[in-house]
Structures are given as structure tokens and as C-alpha cells.
Short mmCIF file of C-alpha atoms in Angstrom, two decimals:
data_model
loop_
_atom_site.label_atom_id
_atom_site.label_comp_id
_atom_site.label_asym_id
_atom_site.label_seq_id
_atom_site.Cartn_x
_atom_site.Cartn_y
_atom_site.Cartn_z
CA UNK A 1 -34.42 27.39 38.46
CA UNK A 2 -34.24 25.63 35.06
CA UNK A 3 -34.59 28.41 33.19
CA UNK A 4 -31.88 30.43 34.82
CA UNK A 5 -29.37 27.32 34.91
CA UNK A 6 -29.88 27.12 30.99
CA UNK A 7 -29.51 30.59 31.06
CA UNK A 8 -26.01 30.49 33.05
CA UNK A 9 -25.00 27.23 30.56
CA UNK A 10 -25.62 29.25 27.47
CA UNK A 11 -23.34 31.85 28.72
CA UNK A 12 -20.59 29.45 29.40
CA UNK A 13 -21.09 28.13 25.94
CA UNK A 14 -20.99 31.53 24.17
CA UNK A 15 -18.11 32.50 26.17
CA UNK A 16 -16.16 28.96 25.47
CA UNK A 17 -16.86 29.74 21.60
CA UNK A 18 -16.08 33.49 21.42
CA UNK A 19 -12.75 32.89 23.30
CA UNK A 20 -12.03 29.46 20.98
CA UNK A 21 -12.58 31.70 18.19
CA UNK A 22 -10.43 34.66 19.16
CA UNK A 23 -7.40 31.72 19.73
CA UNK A 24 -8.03 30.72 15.92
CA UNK A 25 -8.27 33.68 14.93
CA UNK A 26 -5.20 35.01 16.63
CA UNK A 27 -3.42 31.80 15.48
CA UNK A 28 -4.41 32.11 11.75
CA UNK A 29 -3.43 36.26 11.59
CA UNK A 30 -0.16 35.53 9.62
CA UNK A 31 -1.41 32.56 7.36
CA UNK A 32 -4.41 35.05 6.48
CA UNK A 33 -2.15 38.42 5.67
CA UNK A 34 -0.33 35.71 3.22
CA UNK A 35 -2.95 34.45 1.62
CA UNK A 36 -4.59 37.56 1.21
CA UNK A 37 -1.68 39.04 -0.39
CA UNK A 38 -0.96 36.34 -2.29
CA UNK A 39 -4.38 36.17 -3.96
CA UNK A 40 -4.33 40.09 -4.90
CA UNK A 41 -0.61 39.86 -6.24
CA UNK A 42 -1.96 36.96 -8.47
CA UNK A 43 -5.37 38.86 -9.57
CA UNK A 44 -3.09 41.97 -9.90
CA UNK A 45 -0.62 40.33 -12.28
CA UNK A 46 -2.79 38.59 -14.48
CA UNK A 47 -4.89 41.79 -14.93
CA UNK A 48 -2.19 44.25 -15.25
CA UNK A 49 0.82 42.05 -16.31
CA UNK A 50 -1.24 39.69 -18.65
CA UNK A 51 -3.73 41.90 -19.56
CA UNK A 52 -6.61 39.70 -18.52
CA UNK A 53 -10.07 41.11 -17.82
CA UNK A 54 -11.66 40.37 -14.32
CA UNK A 55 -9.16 36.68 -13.76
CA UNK A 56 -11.28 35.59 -10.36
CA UNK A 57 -9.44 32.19 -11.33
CA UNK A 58 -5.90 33.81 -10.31
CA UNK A 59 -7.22 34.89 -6.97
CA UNK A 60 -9.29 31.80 -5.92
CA UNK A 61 -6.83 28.93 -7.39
CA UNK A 62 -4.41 30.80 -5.09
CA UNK A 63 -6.41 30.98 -1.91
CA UNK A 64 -7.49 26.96 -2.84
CA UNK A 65 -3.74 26.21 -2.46
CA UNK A 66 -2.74 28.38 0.14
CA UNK A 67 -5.43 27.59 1.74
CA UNK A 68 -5.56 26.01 6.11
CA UNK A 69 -5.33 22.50 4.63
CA UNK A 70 -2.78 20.33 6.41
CA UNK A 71 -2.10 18.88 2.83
CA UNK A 72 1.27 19.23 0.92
CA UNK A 73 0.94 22.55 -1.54
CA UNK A 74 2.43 21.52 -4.41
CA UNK A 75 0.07 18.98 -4.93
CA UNK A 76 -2.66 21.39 -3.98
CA UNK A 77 -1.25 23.80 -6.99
CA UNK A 78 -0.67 21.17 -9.35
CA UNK A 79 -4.26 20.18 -8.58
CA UNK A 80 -5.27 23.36 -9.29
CA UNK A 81 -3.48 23.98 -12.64
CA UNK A 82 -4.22 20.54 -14.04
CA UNK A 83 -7.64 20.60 -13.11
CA UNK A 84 -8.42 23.49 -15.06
CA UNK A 85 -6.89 22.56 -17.67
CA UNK A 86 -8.47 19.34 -17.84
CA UNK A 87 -11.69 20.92 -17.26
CA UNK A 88 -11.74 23.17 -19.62
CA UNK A 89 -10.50 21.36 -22.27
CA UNK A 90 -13.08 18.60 -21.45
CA UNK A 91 -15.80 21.23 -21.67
CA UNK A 92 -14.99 22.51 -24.72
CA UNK A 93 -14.64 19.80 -26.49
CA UNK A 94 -18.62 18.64 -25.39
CA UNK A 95 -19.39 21.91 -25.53
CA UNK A 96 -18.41 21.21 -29.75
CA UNK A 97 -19.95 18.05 -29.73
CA UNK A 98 -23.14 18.88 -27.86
CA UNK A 99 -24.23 22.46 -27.45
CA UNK A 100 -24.87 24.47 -24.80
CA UNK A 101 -27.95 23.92 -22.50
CA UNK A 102 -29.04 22.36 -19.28
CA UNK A 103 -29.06 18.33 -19.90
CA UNK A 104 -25.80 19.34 -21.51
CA UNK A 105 -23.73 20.61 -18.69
CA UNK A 106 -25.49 17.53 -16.43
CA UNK A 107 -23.55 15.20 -18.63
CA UNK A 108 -20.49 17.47 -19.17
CA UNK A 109 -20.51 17.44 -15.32
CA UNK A 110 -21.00 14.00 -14.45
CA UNK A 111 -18.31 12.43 -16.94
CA UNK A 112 -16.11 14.81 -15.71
CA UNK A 113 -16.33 13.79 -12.09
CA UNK A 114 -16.10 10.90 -13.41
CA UNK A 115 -12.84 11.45 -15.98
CA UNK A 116 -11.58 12.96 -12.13
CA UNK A 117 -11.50 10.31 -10.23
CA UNK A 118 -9.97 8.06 -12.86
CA UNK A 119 -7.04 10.51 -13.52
CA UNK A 120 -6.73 10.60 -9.73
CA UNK A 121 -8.26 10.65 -6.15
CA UNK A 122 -7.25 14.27 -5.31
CA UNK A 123 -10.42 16.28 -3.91
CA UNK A 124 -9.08 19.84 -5.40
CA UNK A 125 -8.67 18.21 -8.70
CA UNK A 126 -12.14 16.58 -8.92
CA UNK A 127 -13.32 20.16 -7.95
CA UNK A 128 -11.47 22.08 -10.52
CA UNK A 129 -12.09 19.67 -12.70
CA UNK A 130 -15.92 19.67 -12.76
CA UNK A 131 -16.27 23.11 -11.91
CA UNK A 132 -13.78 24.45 -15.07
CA UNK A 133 -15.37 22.08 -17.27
CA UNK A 134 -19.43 22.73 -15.93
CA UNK A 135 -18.39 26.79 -16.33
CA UNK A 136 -17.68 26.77 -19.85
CA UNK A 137 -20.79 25.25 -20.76
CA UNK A 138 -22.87 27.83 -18.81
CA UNK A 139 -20.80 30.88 -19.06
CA UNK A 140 -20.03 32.57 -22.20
CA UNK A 141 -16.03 32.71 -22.97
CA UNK A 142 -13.69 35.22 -21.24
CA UNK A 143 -12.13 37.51 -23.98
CA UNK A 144 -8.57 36.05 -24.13
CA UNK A 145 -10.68 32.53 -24.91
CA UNK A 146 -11.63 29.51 -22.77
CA UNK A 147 -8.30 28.87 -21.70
CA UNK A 148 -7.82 32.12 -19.82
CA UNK A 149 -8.95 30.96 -17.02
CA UNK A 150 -6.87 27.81 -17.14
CA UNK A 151 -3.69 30.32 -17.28
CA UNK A 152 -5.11 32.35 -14.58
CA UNK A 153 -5.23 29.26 -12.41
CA UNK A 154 -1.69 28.82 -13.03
CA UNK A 155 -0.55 32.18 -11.68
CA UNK A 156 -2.84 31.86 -8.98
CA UNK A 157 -0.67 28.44 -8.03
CA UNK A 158 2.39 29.64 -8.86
CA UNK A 159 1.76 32.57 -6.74
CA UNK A 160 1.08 30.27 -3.78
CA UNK A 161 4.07 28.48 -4.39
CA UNK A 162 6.13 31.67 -4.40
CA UNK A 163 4.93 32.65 -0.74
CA UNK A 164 5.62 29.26 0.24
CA UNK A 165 8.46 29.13 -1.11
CA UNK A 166 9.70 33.21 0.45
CA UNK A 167 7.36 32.84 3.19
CA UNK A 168 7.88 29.59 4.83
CA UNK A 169 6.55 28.44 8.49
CA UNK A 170 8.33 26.32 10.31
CA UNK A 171 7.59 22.61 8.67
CA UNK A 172 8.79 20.77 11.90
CA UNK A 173 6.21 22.61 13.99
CA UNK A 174 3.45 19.98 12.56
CA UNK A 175 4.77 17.09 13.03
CA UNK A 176 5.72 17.41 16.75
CA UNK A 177 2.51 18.13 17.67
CA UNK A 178 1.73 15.22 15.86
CA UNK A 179 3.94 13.25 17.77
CA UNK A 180 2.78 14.43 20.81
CA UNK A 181 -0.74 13.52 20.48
CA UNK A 182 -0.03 10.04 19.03
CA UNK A 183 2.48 9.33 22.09
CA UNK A 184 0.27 10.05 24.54
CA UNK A 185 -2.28 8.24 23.13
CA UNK A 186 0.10 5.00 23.07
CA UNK A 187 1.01 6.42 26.70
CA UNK A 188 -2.76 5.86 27.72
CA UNK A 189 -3.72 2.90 25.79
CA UNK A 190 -1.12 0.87 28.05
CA UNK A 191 -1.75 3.12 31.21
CA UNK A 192 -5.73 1.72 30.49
CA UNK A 193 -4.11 -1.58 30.19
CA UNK A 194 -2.64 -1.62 33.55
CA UNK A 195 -5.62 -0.19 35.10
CA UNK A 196 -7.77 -3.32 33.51
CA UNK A 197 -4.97 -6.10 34.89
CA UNK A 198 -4.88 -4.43 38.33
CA UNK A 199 -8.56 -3.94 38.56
CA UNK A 200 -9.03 -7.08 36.33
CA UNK A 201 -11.49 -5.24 34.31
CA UNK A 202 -11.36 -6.74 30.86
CA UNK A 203 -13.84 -4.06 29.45
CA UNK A 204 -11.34 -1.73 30.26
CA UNK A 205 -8.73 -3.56 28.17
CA UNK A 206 -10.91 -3.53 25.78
CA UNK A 207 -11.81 -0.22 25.63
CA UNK A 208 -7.80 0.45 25.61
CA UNK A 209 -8.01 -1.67 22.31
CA UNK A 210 -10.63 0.48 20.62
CA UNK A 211 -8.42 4.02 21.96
CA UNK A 212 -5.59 2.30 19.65
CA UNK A 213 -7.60 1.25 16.80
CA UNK A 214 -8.84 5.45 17.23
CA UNK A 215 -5.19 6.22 16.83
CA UNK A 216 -4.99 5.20 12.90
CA UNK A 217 -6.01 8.73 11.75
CA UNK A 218 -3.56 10.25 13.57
CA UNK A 219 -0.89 8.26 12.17
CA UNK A 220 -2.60 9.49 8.96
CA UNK A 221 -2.24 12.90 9.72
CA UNK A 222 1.31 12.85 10.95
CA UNK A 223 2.23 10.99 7.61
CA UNK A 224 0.23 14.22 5.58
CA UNK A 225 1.82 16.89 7.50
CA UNK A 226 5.59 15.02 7.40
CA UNK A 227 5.08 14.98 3.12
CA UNK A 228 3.81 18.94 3.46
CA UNK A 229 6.71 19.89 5.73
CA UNK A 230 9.49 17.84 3.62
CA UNK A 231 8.08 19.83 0.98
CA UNK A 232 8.48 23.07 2.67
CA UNK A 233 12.13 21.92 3.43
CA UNK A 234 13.17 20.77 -0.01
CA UNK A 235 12.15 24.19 -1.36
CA UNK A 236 12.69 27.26 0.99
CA UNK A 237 16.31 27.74 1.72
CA UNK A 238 15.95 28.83 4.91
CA UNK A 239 14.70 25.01 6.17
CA UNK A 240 16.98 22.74 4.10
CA UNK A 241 19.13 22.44 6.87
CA UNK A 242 16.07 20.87 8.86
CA UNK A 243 15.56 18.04 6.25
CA UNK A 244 17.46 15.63 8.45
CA UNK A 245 15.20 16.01 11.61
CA UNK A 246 12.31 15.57 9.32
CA UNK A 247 13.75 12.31 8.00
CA UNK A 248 14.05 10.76 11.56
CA UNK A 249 11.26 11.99 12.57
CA UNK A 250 9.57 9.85 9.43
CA UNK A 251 11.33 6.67 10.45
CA UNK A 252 10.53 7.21 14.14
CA UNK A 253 6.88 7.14 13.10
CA UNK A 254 7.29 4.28 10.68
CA UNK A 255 7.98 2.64 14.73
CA UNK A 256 5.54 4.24 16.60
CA UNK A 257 3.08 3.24 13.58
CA UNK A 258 3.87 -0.31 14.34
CA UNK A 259 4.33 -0.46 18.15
CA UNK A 260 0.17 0.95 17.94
CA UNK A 261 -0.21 -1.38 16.34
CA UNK A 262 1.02 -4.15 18.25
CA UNK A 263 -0.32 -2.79 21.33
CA UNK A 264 -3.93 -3.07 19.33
CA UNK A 265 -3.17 -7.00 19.47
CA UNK A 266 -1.47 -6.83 23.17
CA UNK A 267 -4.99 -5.42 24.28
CA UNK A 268 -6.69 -8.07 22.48
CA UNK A 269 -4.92 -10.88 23.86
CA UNK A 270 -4.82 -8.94 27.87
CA UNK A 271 -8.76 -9.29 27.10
CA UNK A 272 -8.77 -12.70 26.89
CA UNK A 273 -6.07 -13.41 29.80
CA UNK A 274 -8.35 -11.53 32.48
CA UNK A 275 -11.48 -12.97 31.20
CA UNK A 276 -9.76 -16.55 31.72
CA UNK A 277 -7.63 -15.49 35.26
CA UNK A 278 -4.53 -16.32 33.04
CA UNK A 279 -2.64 -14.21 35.31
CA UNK A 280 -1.18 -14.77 39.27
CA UNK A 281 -1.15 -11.68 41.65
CA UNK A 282 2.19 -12.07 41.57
CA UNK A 283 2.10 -11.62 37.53
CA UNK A 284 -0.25 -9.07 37.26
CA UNK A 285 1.27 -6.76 39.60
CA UNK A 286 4.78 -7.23 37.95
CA UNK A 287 2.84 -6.81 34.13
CA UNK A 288 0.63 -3.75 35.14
CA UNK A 289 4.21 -2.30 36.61
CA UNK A 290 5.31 -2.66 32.91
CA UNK A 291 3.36 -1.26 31.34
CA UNK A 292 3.14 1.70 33.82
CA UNK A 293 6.85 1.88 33.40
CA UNK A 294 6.70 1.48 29.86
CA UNK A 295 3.80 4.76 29.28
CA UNK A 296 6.37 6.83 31.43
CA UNK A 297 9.04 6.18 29.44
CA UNK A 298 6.61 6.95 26.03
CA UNK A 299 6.12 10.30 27.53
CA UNK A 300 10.02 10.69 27.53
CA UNK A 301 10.24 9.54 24.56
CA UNK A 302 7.38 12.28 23.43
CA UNK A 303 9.25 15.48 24.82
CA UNK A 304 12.25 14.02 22.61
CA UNK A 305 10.66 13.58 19.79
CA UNK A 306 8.91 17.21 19.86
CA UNK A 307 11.85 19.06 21.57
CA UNK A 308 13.32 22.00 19.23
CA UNK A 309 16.03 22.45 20.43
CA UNK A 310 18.82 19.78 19.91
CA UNK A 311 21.02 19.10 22.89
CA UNK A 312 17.42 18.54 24.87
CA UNK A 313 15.86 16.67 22.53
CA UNK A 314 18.85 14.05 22.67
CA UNK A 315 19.17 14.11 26.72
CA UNK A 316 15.37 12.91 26.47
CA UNK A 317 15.71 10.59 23.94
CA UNK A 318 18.88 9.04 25.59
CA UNK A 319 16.40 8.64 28.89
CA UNK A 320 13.74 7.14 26.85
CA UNK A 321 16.56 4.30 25.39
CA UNK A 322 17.63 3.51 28.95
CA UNK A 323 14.13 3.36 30.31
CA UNK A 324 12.60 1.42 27.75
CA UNK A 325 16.09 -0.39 27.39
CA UNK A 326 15.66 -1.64 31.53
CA UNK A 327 12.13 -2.43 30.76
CA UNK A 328 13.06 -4.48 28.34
CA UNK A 329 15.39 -6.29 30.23
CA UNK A 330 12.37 -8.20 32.27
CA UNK A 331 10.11 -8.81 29.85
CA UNK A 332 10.54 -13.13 30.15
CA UNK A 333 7.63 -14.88 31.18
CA UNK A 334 9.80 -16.43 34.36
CA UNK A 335 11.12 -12.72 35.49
CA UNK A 336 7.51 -11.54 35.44
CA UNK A 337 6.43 -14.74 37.80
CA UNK A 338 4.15 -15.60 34.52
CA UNK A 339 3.27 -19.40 34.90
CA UNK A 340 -0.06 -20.50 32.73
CA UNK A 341 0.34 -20.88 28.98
CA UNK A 342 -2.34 -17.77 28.07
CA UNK A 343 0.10 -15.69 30.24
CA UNK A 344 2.99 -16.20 28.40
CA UNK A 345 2.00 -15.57 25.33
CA UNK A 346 0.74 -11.90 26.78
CA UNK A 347 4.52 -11.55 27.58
CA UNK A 348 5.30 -13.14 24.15
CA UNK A 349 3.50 -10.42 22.51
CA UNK A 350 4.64 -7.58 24.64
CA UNK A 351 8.03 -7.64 23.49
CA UNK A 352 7.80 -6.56 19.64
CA UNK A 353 6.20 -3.36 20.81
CA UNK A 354 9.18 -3.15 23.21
CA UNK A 355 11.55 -3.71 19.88
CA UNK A 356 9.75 -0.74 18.24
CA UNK A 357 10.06 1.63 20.69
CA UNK A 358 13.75 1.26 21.32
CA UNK A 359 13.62 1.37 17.64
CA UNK A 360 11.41 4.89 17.34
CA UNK A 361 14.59 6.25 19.84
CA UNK A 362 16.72 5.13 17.36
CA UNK A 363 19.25 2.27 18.55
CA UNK A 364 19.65 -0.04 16.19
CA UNK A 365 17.12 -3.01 15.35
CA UNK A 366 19.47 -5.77 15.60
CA UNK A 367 20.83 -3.82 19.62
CA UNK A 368 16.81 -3.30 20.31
CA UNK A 369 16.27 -7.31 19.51
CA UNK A 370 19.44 -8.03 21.76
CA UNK A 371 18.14 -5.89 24.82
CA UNK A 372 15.47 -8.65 25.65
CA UNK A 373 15.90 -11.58 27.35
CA UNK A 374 16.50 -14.78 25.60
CA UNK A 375 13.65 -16.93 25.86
#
């Protein structure tokens, strides 16, 4: 039986992998016919156009910054070009100083890694760095001389650019699934927050509180692909007119960036109230209905945020205000039946988060502060 059951498992898996990689693949068809002609109309032109012999460096720079990274591409070709520049001049100039040979390029190497990261924490440019500079120290000199390559690098990049440029995908597509993700993760951290109170569970609280501490690298991410996609924007034509979604879509994170983070210290403090039965029936059941109340209206606010198309995306986003807006509207430690000292003070640090979301809708921040009840 075991044998046929790891048997059955193993087919699941393969089957799970093969179709996982036929999605990717699928996904990644147009993205690979551009890069793939981009990195032969670069290798063509230096050749032919230039009249360099073999330039490998116009192809790969141009496949480095066209490449399936989710970061910005003119920094990736301005990595590029720079750090072969860099790199070879650094080489040469130890190449003068110290010959060729093995101990050589181990020291050309390691100060330019070095020389890298003090110029600047970009991966690509460490890369090109150290690799242009460690090259001409073990590899003879193209014909056109060292800094061939360093020009080849440059076509490669601008030739990325140019597709990126001509060839633009949609730079808003990125960022709402961005959204998405790091919605519903707020959505659950206070869904997990109710479950604790009504179960009075506080490892469950505080295993909402580690789910929002998880949530940081996806407010990384967004941030990476909002500075790619502005980038798209500023330079292809056809997506200028798209610049002003991206820009509200930056401040609505700069919002949902801080409500996380003040749900982080809500879970915290929730911890502590059910450890210490801070909290009445009466209380929890009116909190946990908050916060309930509150992850519904998140996932509103989510289908807004994401929506293409504009009409729907502000018929959620006016739901979201007037959900979050009523919600708001009981959040006092005497509406909520909240009596001990501990309790209040989980009220008390409920309602910033409240602020920020009103905020990531976009009403005002002075209206958001003026929904709440006065204390």
C-alpha cells in the first residue's frame, strides 16, 4: 500500500508542476518573443551597424535588463552600462599596474566588489561590475579595444529601453495585484483577530500579529513595482494618461502601509487584553463585530483599488468610505460597552488604523479624523 500511495502522490506532484509550468510559460510567451528580439536586434546592430566582432555584451546586457525582474528598467540599464564601464576601466587600469595572472584577477575582483557596493547597492551593477572588470584580466582584448564591450553593453540597454519604451505592458497591472494580496492580508489579520476575542484565544492574536509583521515584503514589493510602472508611464506614450491612477494608487499605499502597521500594535495590545480578561461579553462581541465589519469593508476597499475600469472602481471605493465611515462612527470605548482601563486603550488604538483606511479611500485626513467619535 505504501508504495503505491507514494506512487499516486508523485503523480499528483508531477502533474501540479507540469501544469504550474505550462501557466508560466503561457504567461511569459510575450515577455520572451520581446526579449528575444530585443537581444538579436542589439547583437545584430552592434555587429553589422558598429562593426563589432562577436558583441555577446549587446545581447546579454539586454536580456539582464529586460529581463522577469519586478525591478524598474532604467535602473536595470543604467546598471548595466555603468557597470561595464566601471568595470572595465577598473580592470584595465590593474591590469597596467599589475599584470595579468591568477592572484591578479582575485584582487582585481575583490576590490571591485568592493568599489561596487560603495558606488551603490544595486545587484546588476555589482555583477557587471566584477564580471567586466575580472574579464579583462583573463581574456585577451576584443579588436575594437577593452571598451568594446562597455559600448556593446550600452546598445544592449538602450535596446531594452527601446522595447520598453514601443512595447509597453500595462504598468497598472502590477500594482493591483499588489494591492490585492496586501488587502486581504490586512482583511485576515483582523478576521484572525476576531476569531482570538470570540474564542479568547490569545495565541491566535498573536499569530494575527506575526501574519502582519509577514506583510512588510509585500509592501516592499508594491513600492518596487509602483517605481517600475511610473516608469513605464512617464516614458511610453500610450500610458501617460494612466500616471494619475498610479499616483493614488502610491498614496493609497503610503495608508495601507501604515494602517498594517498599526494593526501589528492592535494585535499586540488584543494579546495582552485576552490574556488579562480585559474584555466583557458584552465588549468582545461588539469588538470582534468590528473588526469583522471592518475586514469586509477592506475587501471593498480591495476590488476598488484593483478595479480597471473607472466608474466601478469609484462605486467600490465610495462603499468602502461609507462602510468604514459607519464603522468608525462606534469606535468609543462607551458605544462598544468597553469598561476596564486595558480595554479602552484596545479601542484607543483601533481608531488610527480606522483614520488610515478612510484615508487609503481617499477622504480627506482632517474628514477621516472627524468621522470618529469624540472621546
Amino acid at each position: 500500500m505504501a508504495p503505491a500511495a507514494g506512487l499516486s502522490a508523485g503523480r499528483r506532484f508531477l502533474r501540479g508542476r507540469i501544469r504550474t509550468g505550462l501557466i508560466r510559460s503561457r504567461n511569459s510567451l510575450v515577455p520572451a518573443i520581446q526579449m528575444t528580439v530585443c537581444a538579436v536586434g542589439a547583437y545584430a546592430f552592434a555587429e553589422y551597424v558598429l562593426g563589432h566582432s562577436g558583441p555577446l555584451f549587446a545581447a546579454t546586457s539586454s536580456l539582464i535588463a529586460l529581463g522577469f525582474s519586478r525591478e524598474p528598467r532604467l535602473r536595470r540599464v543604467l546598471e548595466v552600462g555603468m557597470g561595464c564601464t566601471i568595470g572595465i576601466a577598473v580592470g584595465d587600469l590593474l591590469l597596467h599596474w599589475l599584470g595579468g595572472g591568477i592572484w591578479q584577477a582575485a584582487v582585481v575582483l575583490l576590490f571591485s566588489i568592493l568599489l561596487a557596493r560603495f558606488l551603490d547597492s544595486g545587484t546588476i551593477f555589482t555583477t557587471q561590475l566584477g564580471l567586466q572588470s575580472l574579464l579583462v584580466v583573463l581574456l585577451p582584448a576584443p579588436a575594437g579595444g577593452p571598451f568594446t564591450r562597455s559600448i556593446d553593453a550600452v546598445v544592449g540597454g538602450l535596446f531594452a529601453l527601446l522595447v520598453t519604451i514601443l512595447i509597453p505592458k500595462d504598468p497598472r497591472r502590477e500594482p493591483r495585484k499588489d494591492v490585492q494580496k496586501l488587502l486581504h492580508e490586512l482583511a485576515e489579520v483582523l478576521r484572525e483577530c476576531a476569531d482570538a476575542l470570540t474564542n479568547s484565544d490569545s495565541t491566535q492574536a498573536w499569530h494575527a500579529l506575526i501574519r502582519g509583521r509577514n506583510c512588510q515584503p509585500l509592501v516592499d514589493g508594491m513600492k518596487q513595482s509602483l517605481r517600475a510602472s511610473g516608469e513605464v508611464a512617464t516614458l511610453a506614450p500610450a500610458y501617460r494618461r494612466h500616471r494619475d491612477e498610479l499616483d493614488r494608487l502610491k498614496q493609497s499605499l503610503d495608508f495601507i502601509d501604515l494602517a498594517l502597521r498599526n494593526s501589528r500594535v492592535f494585535a499586540r495590545r488584543l494579546t495582552s487584553a485576552i490574556n488579562h480578561a480585559a474584555l466583557s461579553d458584552e465588549a468582545t462581541d461588539n469588538i470582534a463585530e468590528v473588526l469583522q465589519e471592518t475586514a469586509a469593508a477592506i475587501d471593498e476597499l480591495s476590488l476598488g483599488l484593483a478595479e480597471s475600469h473607472d466608474g466601478v472602481r469609484r462605486a467600490h471605493l465610495r462603499t468602502a468610505r461609507r462602510d468604514l465611515s459607519e464603522i468608525a462612527l462606534r469606535l468609543h470605548p462607551k458605544l462598544l460597552e468597553v469598561q476596564r482601563l486595558e480595554g479602552e486603550t484596545v479601542v484607543m488604538l483601533y481608531r488610527p488604523l480606522m483614520v488610515d483606511l478612510l484615508e487609503a479611500t481617499g477622504m480627506d485626513a482632517r474628514e477621516a479624523r472627524d468621522v470618529l467619535p469624540a472621546l
